[in-house]
Amino acid sequence: MKMTHRTGGRSAAAQAIFALALLFGLAAAPHAAMAADETAAQTAADDGGDANDPLEPMNRYFFELNRFFDTILLKPVATWYDGVVPEPGRNGVRNFLDNLRSPVILVNDLLQGEWDRAGTTASRFGINTTVGVLGLFDPAADWGMPQHSEDFGQTLGTYDVAEGAYLYLPVLGPAPPRDLTGFVVDIFFDPLTYIYWDKSKTVPTTRFVLNGIDQRARSLDTLDQIERTSVDYYATVRNLYRQIRKNEIANGNRDFNDLPDIENLNFDTNEPDSPQLGF
Amino acid sequence: MVTTLTVHRTRRMVAPLALCLALIAGAVQAAASTGDVAKAFVEEVSTRAIGIISDKSTTKAEREAQFGKLLDEKADMDRIAAFALGQYLRTPTPEQKAEYLGLVRTFIVKVYVTRLSDYNDEKLDVLGAKEKGDKQAIVQSEIKFTNGREPVTVDWWLIKNDGDFKIFDVNVVGIWLAQEQRSTFTSVIRNNGGDFNALLGHLRAQIDKAEAGEVPGANASN
């Protein structure tokens, strides 16, 4: 459904594609000058912007640091949470946290000109806060208004702002400049930021920690599998992050025209059986 | 998209009409049939793959052997292996290239028998197909779960090799798997100063780890 859902109207996908063209286009541009028989193979052979990681040694250091804290703290807590709290309870927590985020999602829907999705977010917030008992349940999803997320990093993405060099930070994880900016701006969009409990940071901090535990609990198996089946866990996470963000910015609409040219990709383009057809 | 979907569901009714159309406009008919061929290909491959993954009466080694056979038959392994090297495509010597091709096949079989173990006994619905040039097609599909989990979208990027479709890449919820492999393979080579042997070493180590049982064969909790 996602694929055909929003083909009309101002297309966030088109903008995201343009942003990607910027990202990848810069990397691909020099290849145009290459010998004709090299061009096709090289276009497919560039690494899709993966090299854009000038701070890689520092990033890897923080990555390992986070893995260490994950091993001794976050993962055990998440495993405990996953084992002790029954699934309906965990879903209630997830729904509650998602509902709390609605204002931020709404602002970003609006900033992206996504009026339909903004309407959905507003309706969801109204329904789930009342019928859904302060957001613990998600009746709106059953009534044809499924949850979606937005953040200011994605909003910038729809306005063609490139992700920038990869950055991996302690605690936060992947946070390239565009998305780090988005993270900070979203804090200002968030009403929770301005709620004063016993201290000014109590509410947002509790939410941040709870959210982290819930997210980690939901990805226990997935992350284990990815770690065990990767020749370079850091590089896998970096690539998955970029692909996931790209997909999120396009709101799940996939474009198949920006795929690399693989038709003449071969280990040895001089082989007699290499395809020389076409123009 | 909508037309191909309809054709799929009511093929019997539409067939005579399609024939008439074919007589009028050969090109239209040819286009439709390429999409149908691509969809049928994906249906066959996914049914076989799910069958292999779901068959818990076989040992992990047997599942891997069957999955490997399926890949040899239906995936464009040389092209995938070449793609995964990115900018280092021309780095390996002929001997290194030969070893790489063998290792990468074993590696992919082990990785995906593991990663796909989540999807046992599920059904994949083919939604539609798009042609991409003369030789390529994208088939869109969806895995629906019986336990109410949100459906997973799967796109199949096919390319014709000697007239038959082969799999080049698969996109699961927005992630292209071959692109992910490429990013790790190139990263290993780059971080070892362009030494291709480093990649071969990493692949060997990862395969050995899998052999030693560190990779869970079929997700123990399932």
Coordinates of C-alpha atoms in Angstrom, one line a residue:
Chain A
M1 CA 0.0 0.0 0.0
K2 CA 2.8 2.4 0.9
M3 CA 4.1 2.3 -2.6
T4 CA 0.9 3.6 -4.2
H5 CA -0.4 5.5 -1.3
R6 CA 0.7 9.0 -2.1
T7 CA 1.6 9.2 -5.7
G8 CA -0.3 12.4 -6.1
G9 CA 0.4 15.8 -4.6
R10 CA 3.7 17.3 -3.7
S11 CA 6.0 14.4 -3.7
A12 CA 8.4 14.1 -0.9
A13 CA 9.9 11.1 -2.8
A14 CA 10.9 13.3 -5.7
Q15 CA 12.6 15.7 -3.3
A16 CA 14.3 12.9 -1.5
I17 CA 15.5 11.5 -4.8
F18 CA 16.9 14.9 -5.7
A19 CA 18.7 14.9 -2.3
L20 CA 20.1 11.5 -3.1
A21 CA 21.2 12.6 -6.6
L22 CA 23.2 15.3 -4.8
L23 CA 24.7 12.8 -2.4
F24 CA 25.5 10.2 -5.0
G25 CA 25.8 12.5 -8.0
L26 CA 28.9 14.2 -6.6
A27 CA 30.6 10.8 -6.2
A28 CA 29.5 9.7 -9.7
A29 CA 30.3 12.9 -11.6
P30 CA 34.0 12.4 -12.3
H31 CA 33.2 9.0 -13.9
A32 CA 31.6 10.7 -16.8
A33 CA 35.0 11.7 -18.0
M34 CA 36.3 8.2 -18.1
A35 CA 36.7 6.0 -21.1
A36 CA 33.4 4.9 -22.5
D37 CA 34.0 1.2 -21.8
E38 CA 34.8 1.9 -18.2
T39 CA 31.9 4.2 -17.5
A40 CA 29.1 1.7 -16.9
A41 CA 31.2 -0.6 -14.7
Q42 CA 32.5 2.3 -12.7
T43 CA 29.1 3.9 -12.1
A44 CA 27.9 0.7 -10.6
A45 CA 31.2 0.2 -8.9
D46 CA 31.4 3.4 -7.0
D47 CA 30.6 2.7 -3.4
G48 CA 27.3 4.7 -3.2
G49 CA 28.8 7.3 -0.9
D50 CA 30.0 4.9 1.7
A51 CA 33.4 6.5 1.7
N52 CA 31.9 9.7 3.1
D53 CA 33.3 9.0 6.5
P54 CA 36.3 11.2 7.2
L55 CA 36.1 10.7 10.9
E56 CA 36.0 6.9 10.7
P57 CA 38.6 6.2 13.3
M58 CA 36.8 8.3 15.9
N59 CA 33.4 7.0 14.8
R60 CA 34.7 3.4 15.2
Y61 CA 36.0 4.2 18.6
F62 CA 32.6 5.6 19.8
F63 CA 30.9 2.6 18.1
E64 CA 33.0 0.2 20.1
L65 CA 32.3 2.3 23.2
N66 CA 28.6 2.1 22.7
R67 CA 28.9 -1.7 22.0
F68 CA 30.7 -2.0 25.4
F69 CA 27.9 -0.1 27.2
D70 CA 25.4 -2.1 25.3
T71 CA 26.9 -5.3 26.4
I72 CA 27.2 -4.4 30.1
L73 CA 24.1 -2.3 30.5
L74 CA 21.5 -1.7 27.8
K75 CA 21.3 -5.2 26.4
P76 CA 20.9 -6.9 29.8
V77 CA 18.3 -4.3 30.8
A78 CA 16.4 -4.7 27.5
T79 CA 16.6 -8.5 27.7
W80 CA 15.2 -8.4 31.3
Y81 CA 12.5 -6.0 30.1
D82 CA 11.6 -8.2 27.2
G83 CA 11.4 -11.3 29.4
V84 CA 9.6 -9.8 32.5
V85 CA 7.1 -7.5 31.0
P86 CA 4.4 -9.3 29.0
E87 CA 3.8 -8.3 25.4
P88 CA 0.6 -6.2 26.0
G89 CA 2.5 -4.2 28.6
R90 CA 5.4 -3.5 26.2
N91 CA 3.0 -2.6 23.4
G92 CA 1.3 -0.2 25.8
V93 CA 4.6 1.5 26.6
R94 CA 5.4 1.7 22.9
N95 CA 2.0 3.2 22.1
F96 CA 2.3 5.7 24.9
L97 CA 5.8 6.8 23.8
D98 CA 4.6 7.1 20.1
N99 CA 1.6 9.1 21.2
L100 CA 3.8 11.5 23.2
R101 CA 5.9 12.1 20.1
S102 CA 2.8 13.2 18.1
P103 CA 3.4 16.9 18.4
V104 CA 6.9 16.6 16.9
I105 CA 5.6 14.4 14.1
L106 CA 2.8 16.8 13.4
V107 CA 5.1 19.8 13.1
N108 CA 7.4 17.9 10.7
D109 CA 4.4 16.7 8.6
L110 CA 3.4 20.3 8.3
L111 CA 6.9 21.5 7.5
Q112 CA 7.1 18.9 4.7
G113 CA 3.7 20.0 3.3
E114 CA 2.3 16.6 4.0
W115 CA -1.2 17.8 4.8
D116 CA -2.8 14.3 4.6
R117 CA -0.2 12.8 6.9
A118 CA -0.5 15.8 9.3
G119 CA -4.2 15.2 9.4
T120 CA -3.6 11.6 10.3
T121 CA -1.2 12.5 13.0
A122 CA -3.6 15.0 14.5
S123 CA -6.5 12.5 14.4
R124 CA -4.4 9.8 15.9
F125 CA -3.3 12.0 18.7
G126 CA -6.9 12.9 19.5
I127 CA -8.3 9.4 19.2
N128 CA -5.5 7.6 21.0
T129 CA -5.3 10.1 23.9
T130 CA -9.0 9.7 24.6
V131 CA -10.3 6.4 23.3
G132 CA -6.8 4.9 23.6
V133 CA -6.6 5.9 27.3
L134 CA -3.8 8.5 27.3
G135 CA -2.2 6.7 24.4
L136 CA -1.7 3.3 26.0
F137 CA -3.7 1.7 23.2
D138 CA -3.7 2.5 19.4
P139 CA -7.3 2.2 18.2
A140 CA -6.6 4.7 15.4
A141 CA -4.4 2.2 13.7
D142 CA -7.3 -0.2 13.6
W143 CA -9.4 2.5 12.1
G144 CA -7.2 2.9 9.1
M145 CA -4.7 5.5 10.5
P146 CA -1.5 3.6 11.0
Q147 CA 1.4 5.2 12.9
H148 CA 4.1 7.0 11.0
S149 CA 7.1 8.8 12.2
E150 CA 8.8 12.0 11.1
D151 CA 11.7 14.1 12.5
F152 CA 13.4 17.3 11.5
G153 CA 16.3 15.4 9.9
Q154 CA 13.8 13.9 7.5
T155 CA 12.2 17.3 6.9
L156 CA 15.6 18.7 6.0
G157 CA 16.1 15.6 3.7
T158 CA 12.9 16.5 1.8
Y159 CA 14.3 20.0 1.3
D160 CA 17.4 18.4 -0.4
V161 CA 19.7 18.9 2.5
A162 CA 22.4 16.2 2.2
E163 CA 23.1 13.9 5.1
G164 CA 26.7 15.0 5.3
A165 CA 29.7 13.1 6.5
Y166 CA 28.9 10.1 8.7
L167 CA 29.1 10.7 12.4
Y168 CA 28.7 8.2 15.2
L169 CA 28.3 9.6 18.7
P170 CA 28.3 8.1 22.2
V171 CA 24.8 7.2 23.4
L172 CA 23.1 8.8 20.4
G173 CA 24.6 6.5 17.8
P174 CA 24.5 7.4 14.1
A175 CA 24.1 11.2 13.9
P176 CA 25.4 12.8 10.7
P177 CA 25.1 16.6 10.6
R178 CA 21.7 16.7 9.0
D179 CA 20.2 14.3 11.4
L180 CA 22.0 15.6 14.5
T181 CA 20.6 19.1 13.6
G182 CA 17.2 17.5 13.3
F183 CA 17.5 15.8 16.7
V184 CA 18.3 19.1 18.4
V185 CA 15.6 21.0 16.5
D186 CA 13.0 18.4 17.5
I187 CA 13.8 18.9 21.1
F188 CA 12.6 22.5 20.7
F189 CA 9.5 21.3 18.9
D190 CA 8.7 18.9 21.7
P191 CA 6.2 20.2 24.4
L192 CA 7.7 17.7 26.8
T193 CA 10.9 19.7 26.8
Y194 CA 9.1 22.5 28.6
I195 CA 7.4 20.3 31.3
Y196 CA 8.9 20.9 34.7
W197 CA 8.7 17.9 37.1
D198 CA 11.0 17.8 40.1
K199 CA 13.7 19.0 37.8
S200 CA 13.5 20.5 34.3
K201 CA 15.0 17.5 32.6
T202 CA 13.3 14.7 34.4
V203 CA 10.4 14.1 31.9
P204 CA 12.4 14.2 28.7
T205 CA 15.3 12.1 30.2
T206 CA 12.9 9.4 31.5
R207 CA 11.3 9.3 28.1
F208 CA 14.7 9.0 26.3
V209 CA 15.8 6.2 28.6
L210 CA 12.5 4.3 28.4
N211 CA 12.4 4.7 24.6
G212 CA 16.0 3.4 24.3
I213 CA 15.2 0.3 26.4
D214 CA 12.0 -0.4 24.4
Q215 CA 13.8 0.0 21.0
R216 CA 16.6 -2.2 22.1
A217 CA 14.2 -4.9 23.4
R218 CA 12.5 -4.9 20.0
S219 CA 15.7 -5.4 18.1
L220 CA 17.4 -8.0 20.3
D221 CA 17.3 -10.8 17.7
T222 CA 17.7 -8.6 14.6
L223 CA 20.9 -6.9 15.9
D224 CA 22.3 -10.2 17.1
Q225 CA 21.8 -11.7 13.6
I226 CA 23.2 -8.7 11.8
E227 CA 26.3 -8.7 14.1
R228 CA 27.0 -12.3 13.6
T229 CA 26.5 -12.3 9.8
S230 CA 28.6 -9.3 9.0
V231 CA 32.2 -9.1 7.9
D232 CA 32.4 -5.5 9.3
Y233 CA 29.6 -4.7 11.8
Y234 CA 30.5 -1.0 11.9
A235 CA 30.2 -0.7 8.1
T236 CA 27.0 -2.7 8.0
V237 CA 25.4 -0.4 10.6
R238 CA 26.6 2.7 8.6
N239 CA 25.1 1.4 5.4
L240 CA 21.8 0.2 7.0
Y241 CA 21.5 3.6 8.7
R242 CA 21.8 5.4 5.4
Q243 CA 19.5 3.1 3.5
I244 CA 16.9 3.3 6.3
R245 CA 17.0 7.1 6.4
K246 CA 16.7 7.3 2.7
N247 CA 13.6 5.1 2.8
E248 CA 12.2 7.1 5.7
I249 CA 12.7 10.4 3.9
A250 CA 10.8 9.0 0.9
N251 CA 8.1 7.8 3.2
G252 CA 8.5 4.3 2.0
N253 CA 8.0 5.2 -1.7
R254 CA 10.7 3.5 -3.5
D255 CA 12.1 4.8 -6.7
F256 CA 13.7 2.4 -9.1
N257 CA 15.2 4.9 -11.5
D258 CA 18.1 5.9 -9.3
L259 CA 19.5 2.4 -9.0
P260 CA 23.1 1.9 -10.1
D261 CA 23.7 0.8 -13.7
I262 CA 24.6 -2.9 -13.5
E263 CA 23.9 -4.0 -17.0
N264 CA 27.5 -4.1 -18.2
L265 CA 29.0 -4.8 -14.8
N266 CA 31.4 -7.6 -15.1
F267 CA 34.7 -8.8 -13.6
D268 CA 36.3 -8.3 -17.0
T269 CA 34.5 -6.2 -19.6
N270 CA 36.9 -7.4 -22.2
E271 CA 35.5 -10.9 -22.1
P272 CA 34.0 -11.9 -25.5
D273 CA 30.6 -12.7 -23.9
S274 CA 30.3 -9.3 -22.3
P275 CA 27.2 -7.5 -23.5
Q276 CA 28.0 -5.0 -26.2
L277 CA 24.4 -4.5 -27.2
G278 CA 22.4 -1.3 -26.6
F279 CA 23.0 1.9 -28.3
Chain B
M1 CA 0.5 -1.6 -11.4
V2 CA -3.2 -1.7 -11.1
T3 CA -3.6 -3.4 -14.5
T4 CA -1.0 -6.0 -13.8
L5 CA -2.7 -6.8 -10.5
T6 CA -6.0 -7.2 -12.1
V7 CA -4.6 -9.3 -14.9
H8 CA -3.1 -11.6 -12.3
R9 CA -6.4 -12.1 -10.4
T10 CA -8.7 -12.5 -13.3
R11 CA -6.3 -13.9 -15.8
R12 CA -8.8 -16.4 -17.2
M13 CA -11.3 -13.7 -18.1
V14 CA -8.8 -11.3 -19.5
A15 CA -6.8 -13.8 -21.6
P16 CA -9.0 -13.6 -24.7
L17 CA -9.0 -9.9 -24.5
A18 CA -5.2 -9.8 -24.1
L19 CA -5.0 -11.9 -27.2
C20 CA -7.1 -9.4 -29.2
L21 CA -5.0 -6.6 -27.9
A22 CA -1.9 -8.5 -28.8
L23 CA -3.1 -8.8 -32.4
I24 CA -3.7 -5.0 -32.4
A25 CA -0.6 -3.9 -30.6
G26 CA 2.2 -6.4 -30.4
A27 CA 4.4 -4.2 -28.2
V28 CA 1.8 -4.0 -25.4
Q29 CA 1.5 -7.7 -25.3
A30 CA 5.2 -8.2 -25.2
A31 CA 5.5 -5.8 -22.3
A32 CA 2.8 -7.5 -20.3
S33 CA 4.3 -10.9 -20.8
T34 CA 7.7 -9.8 -19.6
G35 CA 6.1 -8.6 -16.4
D36 CA 4.3 -11.9 -16.1
V37 CA 7.5 -13.9 -16.6
A38 CA 9.2 -11.8 -14.0
K39 CA 6.4 -12.3 -11.5
A40 CA 6.2 -16.1 -12.2
F41 CA 10.0 -16.2 -11.7
V42 CA 9.7 -14.5 -8.3
E43 CA 6.8 -16.7 -7.2
E44 CA 8.8 -19.9 -8.1
V45 CA 12.0 -18.7 -6.4
S46 CA 10.3 -17.5 -3.2
T47 CA 8.1 -20.6 -2.9
R48 CA 11.2 -22.8 -3.2
A49 CA 13.3 -20.6 -0.8
I50 CA 10.5 -20.5 1.9
G51 CA 10.1 -24.3 1.4
I52 CA 13.9 -24.8 2.1
I53 CA 14.0 -22.5 5.1
S54 CA 10.8 -23.9 6.6
D55 CA 11.8 -27.6 6.3
K56 CA 13.0 -28.3 9.8
S57 CA 13.3 -32.0 9.1
T58 CA 16.5 -31.3 7.3
T59 CA 19.8 -30.4 8.9
K60 CA 21.3 -26.9 8.6
A61 CA 23.9 -28.3 6.2
E62 CA 21.2 -29.8 4.0
R63 CA 19.3 -26.5 4.0
E64 CA 22.4 -24.7 3.0
A65 CA 23.2 -27.1 0.2
Q66 CA 19.6 -26.7 -1.2
F67 CA 19.7 -23.0 -0.8
G68 CA 23.1 -22.9 -2.6
K69 CA 21.7 -24.9 -5.5
L70 CA 18.8 -22.5 -5.7
L71 CA 21.1 -19.5 -5.8
D72 CA 23.3 -21.0 -8.5
E73 CA 20.3 -21.6 -10.6
K74 CA 18.4 -18.4 -10.0
A75 CA 20.8 -15.7 -8.9
D76 CA 23.4 -13.9 -11.0
M77 CA 26.2 -14.7 -8.5
D78 CA 29.1 -13.4 -10.7
R79 CA 27.4 -10.0 -11.1
I80 CA 26.5 -9.8 -7.4
A81 CA 30.1 -10.7 -6.4
A82 CA 31.5 -8.1 -8.9
F83 CA 29.0 -5.5 -7.6
A84 CA 30.0 -6.2 -3.9
L85 CA 33.6 -5.2 -4.7
G86 CA 32.6 -1.6 -5.7
Q87 CA 35.6 0.4 -6.6
Y88 CA 37.9 -2.6 -5.9
L89 CA 36.4 -4.5 -8.8
R90 CA 39.8 -4.8 -10.6
T91 CA 41.9 -5.3 -7.5
P92 CA 42.0 -9.1 -7.2
T93 CA 44.4 -11.2 -9.2
P94 CA 42.9 -14.1 -11.1
E95 CA 43.7 -16.5 -8.3
Q96 CA 42.2 -14.1 -5.7
K97 CA 39.1 -13.7 -7.8
A98 CA 38.6 -17.4 -8.1
E99 CA 38.9 -17.8 -4.3
Y100 CA 36.7 -14.8 -3.7
L101 CA 33.9 -16.2 -5.9
G102 CA 33.9 -19.4 -4.0
L103 CA 34.0 -17.7 -0.6
V104 CA 31.3 -15.2 -1.4
R105 CA 28.9 -17.9 -2.5
T106 CA 29.4 -19.9 0.7
F107 CA 29.2 -16.7 2.8
I108 CA 25.9 -15.5 1.1
V109 CA 24.4 -19.0 1.6
K110 CA 25.2 -19.1 5.3
V111 CA 24.2 -15.5 5.9
Y112 CA 20.8 -15.8 4.2
V113 CA 19.9 -19.2 5.5
T114 CA 20.4 -17.6 9.0
R115 CA 18.7 -14.2 8.3
L116 CA 15.8 -15.8 6.5
S117 CA 15.1 -18.2 9.3
D118 CA 12.6 -15.7 10.6
Y119 CA 10.4 -16.1 7.6
N120 CA 9.6 -19.8 7.8
D121 CA 6.1 -20.9 6.9
E122 CA 5.1 -17.4 5.6
K123 CA 3.6 -16.7 2.3
L124 CA 4.9 -14.2 -0.2
D125 CA 2.4 -12.3 -2.3
V126 CA 3.6 -10.9 -5.6
L127 CA 2.0 -7.5 -6.1
G128 CA 3.3 -6.3 -9.4
A129 CA 6.2 -5.9 -11.8
K130 CA 7.9 -3.0 -13.5
E131 CA 10.2 -3.3 -16.4
K132 CA 13.5 -1.4 -16.3
G133 CA 15.1 -1.2 -19.7
D134 CA 15.1 -4.3 -22.0
K135 CA 16.9 -6.6 -19.6
Q136 CA 15.8 -5.7 -16.1
A137 CA 12.7 -5.8 -14.0
I138 CA 11.6 -5.0 -10.5
V139 CA 9.0 -7.3 -8.9
Q140 CA 7.3 -5.9 -5.9
S141 CA 6.0 -8.3 -3.3
E142 CA 4.9 -8.5 0.3
I143 CA 5.2 -11.1 3.1
K144 CA 2.1 -11.2 5.2
F145 CA 2.5 -12.7 8.7
T146 CA -0.1 -14.8 10.4
N147 CA 0.6 -13.4 13.8
G148 CA -0.5 -9.9 13.0
R149 CA 3.0 -8.5 12.4
E150 CA 3.1 -5.7 9.9
P151 CA 3.7 -7.0 6.4
V152 CA 7.2 -6.8 5.1
T153 CA 7.7 -5.4 1.6
V154 CA 10.2 -7.2 -0.6
D155 CA 11.3 -5.9 -4.0
W156 CA 13.2 -8.2 -6.4
W157 CA 15.7 -6.7 -8.9
L158 CA 16.0 -9.1 -11.8
I159 CA 18.3 -9.0 -14.8
K160 CA 18.2 -11.2 -17.8
N161 CA 21.2 -13.4 -18.4
D162 CA 21.2 -15.4 -21.6
G163 CA 17.5 -14.7 -21.9
D164 CA 16.4 -15.9 -18.4
F165 CA 15.8 -13.7 -15.4
K166 CA 18.2 -14.0 -12.6
I167 CA 18.1 -12.2 -9.2
F168 CA 20.6 -9.4 -8.8
D169 CA 19.4 -7.8 -5.6
V170 CA 16.6 -8.0 -3.1
N171 CA 15.2 -5.1 -1.2
V172 CA 13.6 -5.8 2.2
V173 CA 11.7 -2.9 3.8
G174 CA 13.7 -0.4 1.9
I175 CA 17.2 -2.0 2.3
W176 CA 19.0 -3.3 -0.7
L177 CA 21.0 -6.4 0.4
A178 CA 23.7 -6.3 -2.2
Q179 CA 24.4 -2.7 -1.4
E180 CA 24.8 -3.6 2.2
Q181 CA 27.3 -6.3 1.3
R182 CA 29.2 -3.9 -1.0
S183 CA 29.5 -1.4 1.8
T184 CA 31.1 -3.9 4.2
F185 CA 33.3 -5.6 1.6
T186 CA 34.7 -2.3 0.4
S187 CA 35.1 -1.1 4.0
V188 CA 37.3 -4.1 4.8
I189 CA 39.5 -3.6 1.8
R190 CA 39.8 0.1 2.4
N191 CA 40.6 -0.3 6.0
N192 CA 43.4 -2.6 5.2
G193 CA 45.1 -0.3 2.7
G194 CA 43.5 -1.9 -0.4
D195 CA 44.7 -5.4 0.5
F196 CA 42.3 -7.8 -1.2
N197 CA 43.6 -10.7 1.0
A198 CA 42.1 -8.9 4.0
L199 CA 38.6 -9.4 2.6
L200 CA 39.3 -13.1 1.8
G201 CA 40.5 -13.5 5.4
H202 CA 37.4 -11.9 6.8
L203 CA 35.2 -14.0 4.7
R204 CA 37.0 -17.2 5.7
A205 CA 36.8 -16.2 9.4
Q206 CA 33.1 -15.5 9.1
I207 CA 32.4 -18.8 7.4
D208 CA 34.5 -20.7 10.0
K209 CA 32.6 -19.0 12.7
A210 CA 29.3 -20.1 11.1
E211 CA 30.6 -23.6 10.7
A212 CA 31.5 -23.6 14.4
G213 CA 27.9 -22.9 15.2
E214 CA 28.2 -19.3 16.3
V215 CA 25.6 -18.3 13.8
P216 CA 22.3 -19.6 15.0
G217 CA 21.1 -22.0 12.4
A218 CA 17.4 -21.6 12.7
N219 CA 16.5 -19.0 15.3
A220 CA 16.3 -21.1 18.4
S221 CA 13.2 -19.3 19.7
N222 CA 11.2 -20.2 16.6

